[in-house]
Amino acid sequence: MRWMRTLLANGTTAQAALLVALFAAGLALGLTVQTAEAAENSRVYVPKPPKGKGDKCMEDTKFMRANHMNLLKHQRDETMHNGIRTKKHSLKECVACHTVPGNDGQAVSYEDPKNFCRQCHDYAAVKLDCFECHASKPPKGQAKIHPNAKNAYRVSGGLPQ
Amino acid sequence: MKDVTYSELNARGTGFYSLLAIFGAFAGIGLLSSWYMEHNGHYVTGMTNQIVWGMPHVFAVFLIVAASGALNIASMGSVFNRLAYKPLSRLSGLLAISLLAGGLAVLVLDLGRPDRLIIAATYYNFKSIFAWNMFLYTGFMGLAVIYLWTLMDRKMKCFSFPAGLAMFVWRLALTTGTGLIFGFLIAREAYDAALLAPMFIAMSFAFGMAIFILMMLAAYNGDNRPLGDYIIKRMGKLMVVFIAANLYFVTVHHLTGLYAAEHSGVEAFILTSGGTFTWHFWLLQVGVGAVVPLFLLACPFTPLTRTGIALASVLVIIGGMAQVYVIIIGGQAYPLSLFPGMEVQSSFFDGVVNRYVPSLPEIGLGLGGIAIAAIMVTIGMKVLRFMPASLADADIDPHFKPAAPAEAPKEAVAEAAE
Amino acid sequence: MTTPDKQTNTTNRRNFLGQSAALAAGITLAPGVTLYGVAQAKAPEDAVTAKVRWGMLIDANRCADGCNDCVSACNSENGLKGHGRPETDAQWIRKVNLRDPNTGAKQSLPVLCQHCSEPPCVDVCPTGASFKRKDGIVLVDKHICIGCRYCMMACPYKARSFIHETVTDQKPHAPRGKGTVESCTFCVHRVDAGGQPACVEACSKTSAALTFGDMNDPKSNISKALAEYPSSRIRADLGTDPGVRYRGL
């Protein structure tokens, strides 16, 4: 916080204005987050994709939400060009773990809106390009589905069918 | 020669807007065609794993090459200081930008992943002539805009020579680059020749000239502006040189091919046994595209007429499309030789002449590219002062002498030294 | 600086290790027929290096006319399915039948991506999607392939296919999708795990015409075979230096 005090001490009007703006932005962000939480019980659709088959992801959820694309992109280049095939950040492992069962109990592919990745990507209207080429579900018989995954539709407001 | 006045297109009303609507409809067809191809995948087109570049590439390469050629007029005026062409430099620049934009649109919309254009702009392999061309194309656009600025802003006038010179060098580089896309293909017998670079330059001169003449005729007749015979005939005579140069390089290219036993197969294919490609070559490229226009433009026994020049221009364009078709499609139709001297057979069409049937969406996309260029030219002329108000002989011919003894010949000479 | 003595020592030790590894990895099927795995598997976290150059030797004398096992193995391994449109269907490996018009002599052999050390497809690719791994395997990085098909124009071996339609149900180890170009990967997912390409494995059950291995390792089967008899490259005149060699061509 020292920088803030310094800034306030030496600050010109412009700097002070900037600070106020930053504060306001932070407040607004906080409010948004709160609103999002409140939306759980509202009729607004909020994606809440099911858990993966393991106990926990290799990074925490918050980090993954913000950074999964960077991890995947980094890993993709490492694997493609250098042949590094560690499992930690591999898309194959993501897909193997985050399976969602369809009506037949088998893992659904990316064509199904229940697909783990699609739930948020549809919500955020972000193009999901991986599965144009990559398999979006584990090979038949190899999918292990976490019991929690049955709650695929445990989403406030329900999934648009 | 008087001071040149430039003005926007006068045309308005139903006629003008229906023309724009027609162009718009074709551009729409082009976009729809592209969407159809990209949505289904390219199996709905004529392309295959054997003929990987089809009709869209024929249109795109034709337009890109012609774009460079459209600058003939500007180069004649700004670089070689031919006064009669100077008033038309602006139109020349506009046409060049538009044709290039149309050609690139076709090229991009035929990609397997046109949605990844941003990747094409951010990832570069500097050993690739294709990557160089991306700089040549964007640089061409940028330079052309700067060049137009020097022409249209009085304060910038002093830069019009250096800008025109840079443009001249750049357009030669651009056509060289486009020719070398094929010239650098070591594996394909129909290509693999540095000669393709100057050949593409000669092609660009002829195609661009033909398109410019037709555009000028259409714009001046459509807009009821005076257009004298002098400038048209001069362009027609210039086009003779370009058609002949193109024919010269085509001849040398095939002669060198015929000389090497290694290439006799592909030469025999294009020149004698290639079916539709042979017809395209002799009838359309050589006959319609070169011999007849040369006759129309250079025959000493028939007078050079406006209609003759217009017709010759149309024929040069038809012949040019045929020429690009024979180069691109014909060159791929002839099988790759993996095992020279052996008869080969496989499930992957080894050793057979490849079949190509152009599909509607491919042609639709190509026409869409032409429409995009046409829209750009039309709107450009409508909103900015590209067109000299008059191209009557009295306004443009530096040596114009009125039929009746009139005053002010001195003035004309003084103006001409401008 | 190492003394000559030391060098000899290291070489000897390496030889010994190599032989033990070969012994450990080899399974004797019958007297004179030994099935070898490919060298030591690379650890997943290790990057590939230029110390290795993967290559394949195809013995045209052993390759049976009419046998298509390598092709079927490739198709099922990589999930290549035909759509009844031979002109646009992808083929990573194909059988080519040759006939000498002067003598009438016939041959049959597979042609696949030749994994050149000077690959024209890599030279021409505008985005760098077509690239060569340090260990010599030529691949298409489909993440940055824009589908311009210039590599297909440039390849002297007709080794590449363009994906003409939407692909579903891909194999997890062989991603492929509409609008990009693809070709034989030498089954890079297997090779990185210490295995052999699917075609080589399939062929070993019948004709044993295909040998795969590290051409930089003088002890590998492929290096020994290449040293023993002359071999040739397709279109050697182009100077592409393919990693796929042919015997009896």
Short mmCIF file of N, CA and C in Angstrom, two decimals, chain B residues 3-65:
data_model
loop_
_atom_site.label_atom_id
_atom_site.label_comp_id
_atom_site.label_asym_id
_atom_site.label_seq_id
_atom_site.Cartn_x
_atom_site.Cartn_y
_atom_site.Cartn_z
N ASP B 3 -5.15 22.67 -68.09
CA ASP B 3 -5.16 22.14 -66.73
C ASP B 3 -6.27 21.09 -66.62
N VAL B 4 -5.97 20.03 -65.91
CA VAL B 4 -6.97 18.96 -65.83
C VAL B 4 -7.90 19.22 -64.65
N THR B 5 -9.19 19.14 -64.90
CA THR B 5 -10.16 19.23 -63.82
C THR B 5 -10.64 17.82 -63.49
N TYR B 6 -10.66 17.51 -62.22
CA TYR B 6 -11.16 16.19 -61.83
C TYR B 6 -12.51 16.36 -61.16
N SER B 7 -13.36 15.37 -61.32
CA SER B 7 -14.65 15.45 -60.62
C SER B 7 -15.17 14.06 -60.31
N GLU B 8 -16.09 14.01 -59.37
CA GLU B 8 -16.71 12.74 -59.01
C GLU B 8 -17.64 12.31 -60.14
N LEU B 9 -18.04 11.02 -60.09
CA LEU B 9 -19.02 10.54 -61.07
C LEU B 9 -20.27 11.39 -60.95
N ASN B 10 -20.79 11.80 -62.12
CA ASN B 10 -22.05 12.54 -62.08
C ASN B 10 -23.23 11.60 -61.92
N ALA B 11 -23.04 10.37 -62.41
CA ALA B 11 -24.14 9.41 -62.47
C ALA B 11 -24.83 9.29 -61.13
N ARG B 12 -26.13 9.34 -61.16
CA ARG B 12 -26.92 9.06 -59.97
C ARG B 12 -28.24 8.49 -60.44
N GLY B 13 -29.11 8.22 -59.48
CA GLY B 13 -30.42 7.72 -59.87
C GLY B 13 -30.42 6.23 -60.10
N THR B 14 -31.53 5.76 -60.65
CA THR B 14 -31.78 4.32 -60.75
C THR B 14 -30.67 3.59 -61.47
N GLY B 15 -30.25 4.13 -62.59
CA GLY B 15 -29.25 3.44 -63.39
C GLY B 15 -28.01 3.15 -62.59
N PHE B 16 -27.49 4.17 -61.93
CA PHE B 16 -26.25 4.03 -61.17
C PHE B 16 -26.42 3.05 -60.03
N TYR B 17 -27.53 3.21 -59.29
CA TYR B 17 -27.70 2.34 -58.14
C TYR B 17 -28.03 0.91 -58.55
N SER B 18 -28.68 0.73 -59.70
CA SER B 18 -28.90 -0.66 -60.13
C SER B 18 -27.57 -1.31 -60.50
N LEU B 19 -26.69 -0.52 -61.07
CA LEU B 19 -25.36 -1.06 -61.40
C LEU B 19 -24.66 -1.52 -60.11
N LEU B 20 -24.71 -0.64 -59.10
CA LEU B 20 -24.10 -1.01 -57.82
C LEU B 20 -24.77 -2.24 -57.23
N ALA B 21 -26.11 -2.29 -57.40
CA ALA B 21 -26.86 -3.43 -56.85
C ALA B 21 -26.43 -4.72 -57.53
N ILE B 22 -26.22 -4.65 -58.84
CA ILE B 22 -25.79 -5.85 -59.57
C ILE B 22 -24.42 -6.30 -59.07
N PHE B 23 -23.50 -5.35 -58.96
CA PHE B 23 -22.18 -5.70 -58.41
C PHE B 23 -22.33 -6.29 -57.01
N GLY B 24 -23.19 -5.64 -56.21
CA GLY B 24 -23.42 -6.11 -54.84
C GLY B 24 -23.95 -7.53 -54.83
N ALA B 25 -24.85 -7.81 -55.76
CA ALA B 25 -25.43 -9.16 -55.81
C ALA B 25 -24.33 -10.18 -56.10
N PHE B 26 -23.44 -9.83 -57.04
CA PHE B 26 -22.36 -10.78 -57.36
C PHE B 26 -21.41 -10.94 -56.18
N ALA B 27 -21.13 -9.83 -55.50
CA ALA B 27 -20.27 -9.94 -54.32
C ALA B 27 -20.95 -10.84 -53.29
N GLY B 28 -22.27 -10.68 -53.15
CA GLY B 28 -23.03 -11.53 -52.22
C GLY B 28 -22.93 -12.99 -52.61
N ILE B 29 -23.06 -13.26 -53.91
CA ILE B 29 -22.94 -14.64 -54.39
C ILE B 29 -21.56 -15.19 -54.02
N GLY B 30 -20.55 -14.34 -54.17
CA GLY B 30 -19.19 -14.75 -53.82
C GLY B 30 -19.08 -15.14 -52.35
N LEU B 31 -19.64 -14.29 -51.49
CA LEU B 31 -19.55 -14.57 -50.05
C LEU B 31 -20.33 -15.84 -49.70
N LEU B 32 -21.52 -15.96 -50.31
CA LEU B 32 -22.33 -17.16 -50.06
C LEU B 32 -21.58 -18.42 -50.52
N SER B 33 -20.96 -18.32 -51.68
CA SER B 33 -20.22 -19.47 -52.20
C SER B 33 -19.14 -19.87 -51.22
N SER B 34 -18.45 -18.85 -50.71
CA SER B 34 -17.37 -19.14 -49.77
C SER B 34 -17.93 -19.80 -48.52
N TRP B 35 -19.03 -19.26 -48.01
CA TRP B 35 -19.64 -19.85 -46.81
C TRP B 35 -20.01 -21.31 -47.08
N TYR B 36 -20.57 -21.55 -48.25
CA TYR B 36 -21.01 -22.91 -48.59
C TYR B 36 -19.81 -23.86 -48.62
N MET B 37 -18.71 -23.39 -49.23
CA MET B 37 -17.52 -24.24 -49.31
C MET B 37 -16.92 -24.49 -47.94
N GLU B 38 -16.86 -23.43 -47.13
CA GLU B 38 -16.22 -23.57 -45.82
C GLU B 38 -17.09 -24.37 -44.87
N HIS B 39 -18.40 -24.23 -45.01
CA HIS B 39 -19.30 -24.95 -44.11
C HIS B 39 -19.25 -26.45 -44.38
N ASN B 40 -19.29 -26.82 -45.65
CA ASN B 40 -19.32 -28.24 -45.99
C ASN B 40 -17.94 -28.85 -46.05
N GLY B 41 -16.95 -28.06 -46.31
CA GLY B 41 -15.62 -28.58 -46.62
C GLY B 41 -15.46 -28.55 -48.12
N HIS B 42 -14.21 -28.61 -48.56
CA HIS B 42 -13.94 -28.37 -49.98
C HIS B 42 -14.34 -29.53 -50.89
N TYR B 43 -14.90 -30.59 -50.33
CA TYR B 43 -15.29 -31.68 -51.24
C TYR B 43 -16.42 -31.22 -52.16
N VAL B 44 -17.14 -30.16 -51.77
CA VAL B 44 -18.21 -29.68 -52.64
C VAL B 44 -17.68 -28.85 -53.81
N THR B 45 -16.38 -28.61 -53.82
CA THR B 45 -15.80 -27.84 -54.93
C THR B 45 -15.17 -28.81 -55.93
N GLY B 46 -14.56 -28.24 -56.96
CA GLY B 46 -13.91 -29.09 -57.95
C GLY B 46 -12.53 -29.54 -57.50
N MET B 47 -12.02 -28.94 -56.42
CA MET B 47 -10.65 -29.28 -56.02
C MET B 47 -10.57 -30.68 -55.43
N THR B 48 -9.41 -31.29 -55.53
CA THR B 48 -9.18 -32.62 -55.00
C THR B 48 -7.80 -32.63 -54.37
N ASN B 49 -7.36 -33.81 -53.94
CA ASN B 49 -6.00 -33.91 -53.43
C ASN B 49 -4.98 -33.88 -54.58
N GLN B 50 -5.48 -33.91 -55.81
CA GLN B 50 -4.59 -33.87 -56.97
C GLN B 50 -4.51 -32.45 -57.53
N ILE B 51 -5.68 -31.84 -57.72
CA ILE B 51 -5.73 -30.45 -58.19
C ILE B 51 -6.08 -29.63 -56.95
N VAL B 52 -5.06 -29.11 -56.28
CA VAL B 52 -5.33 -28.48 -54.99
C VAL B 52 -5.68 -27.00 -55.14
N TRP B 53 -5.29 -26.42 -56.25
CA TRP B 53 -5.68 -25.03 -56.51
C TRP B 53 -6.59 -25.02 -57.72
N GLY B 54 -7.80 -24.53 -57.52
CA GLY B 54 -8.79 -24.58 -58.59
C GLY B 54 -9.17 -23.22 -59.12
N MET B 55 -10.42 -23.10 -59.54
CA MET B 55 -10.91 -21.87 -60.15
C MET B 55 -10.67 -20.62 -59.29
N PRO B 56 -10.90 -20.69 -57.96
CA PRO B 56 -10.65 -19.47 -57.19
C PRO B 56 -9.24 -18.94 -57.40
N HIS B 57 -8.27 -19.85 -57.51
CA HIS B 57 -6.90 -19.40 -57.72
C HIS B 57 -6.70 -18.81 -59.11
N VAL B 58 -7.46 -19.33 -60.08
CA VAL B 58 -7.37 -18.77 -61.43
C VAL B 58 -7.84 -17.31 -61.38
N PHE B 59 -9.00 -17.11 -60.76
CA PHE B 59 -9.53 -15.74 -60.64
C PHE B 59 -8.57 -14.87 -59.83
N ALA B 60 -8.12 -15.40 -58.69
CA ALA B 60 -7.31 -14.59 -57.78
C ALA B 60 -6.00 -14.19 -58.44
N VAL B 61 -5.32 -15.14 -59.07
CA VAL B 61 -4.04 -14.83 -59.70
C VAL B 61 -4.25 -13.86 -60.85
N PHE B 62 -5.33 -14.08 -61.61
CA PHE B 62 -5.61 -13.15 -62.71
C PHE B 62 -5.80 -11.73 -62.18
N LEU B 63 -6.61 -11.61 -61.12
CA LEU B 63 -6.89 -10.27 -60.58
C LEU B 63 -5.63 -9.63 -59.99
N ILE B 64 -4.84 -10.43 -59.28
CA ILE B 64 -3.64 -9.88 -58.65
C ILE B 64 -2.64 -9.41 -59.71
N VAL B 65 -2.47 -10.24 -60.74
CA VAL B 65 -1.56 -9.89 -61.82
C VAL B 65 -2.08 -8.65 -62.54
#
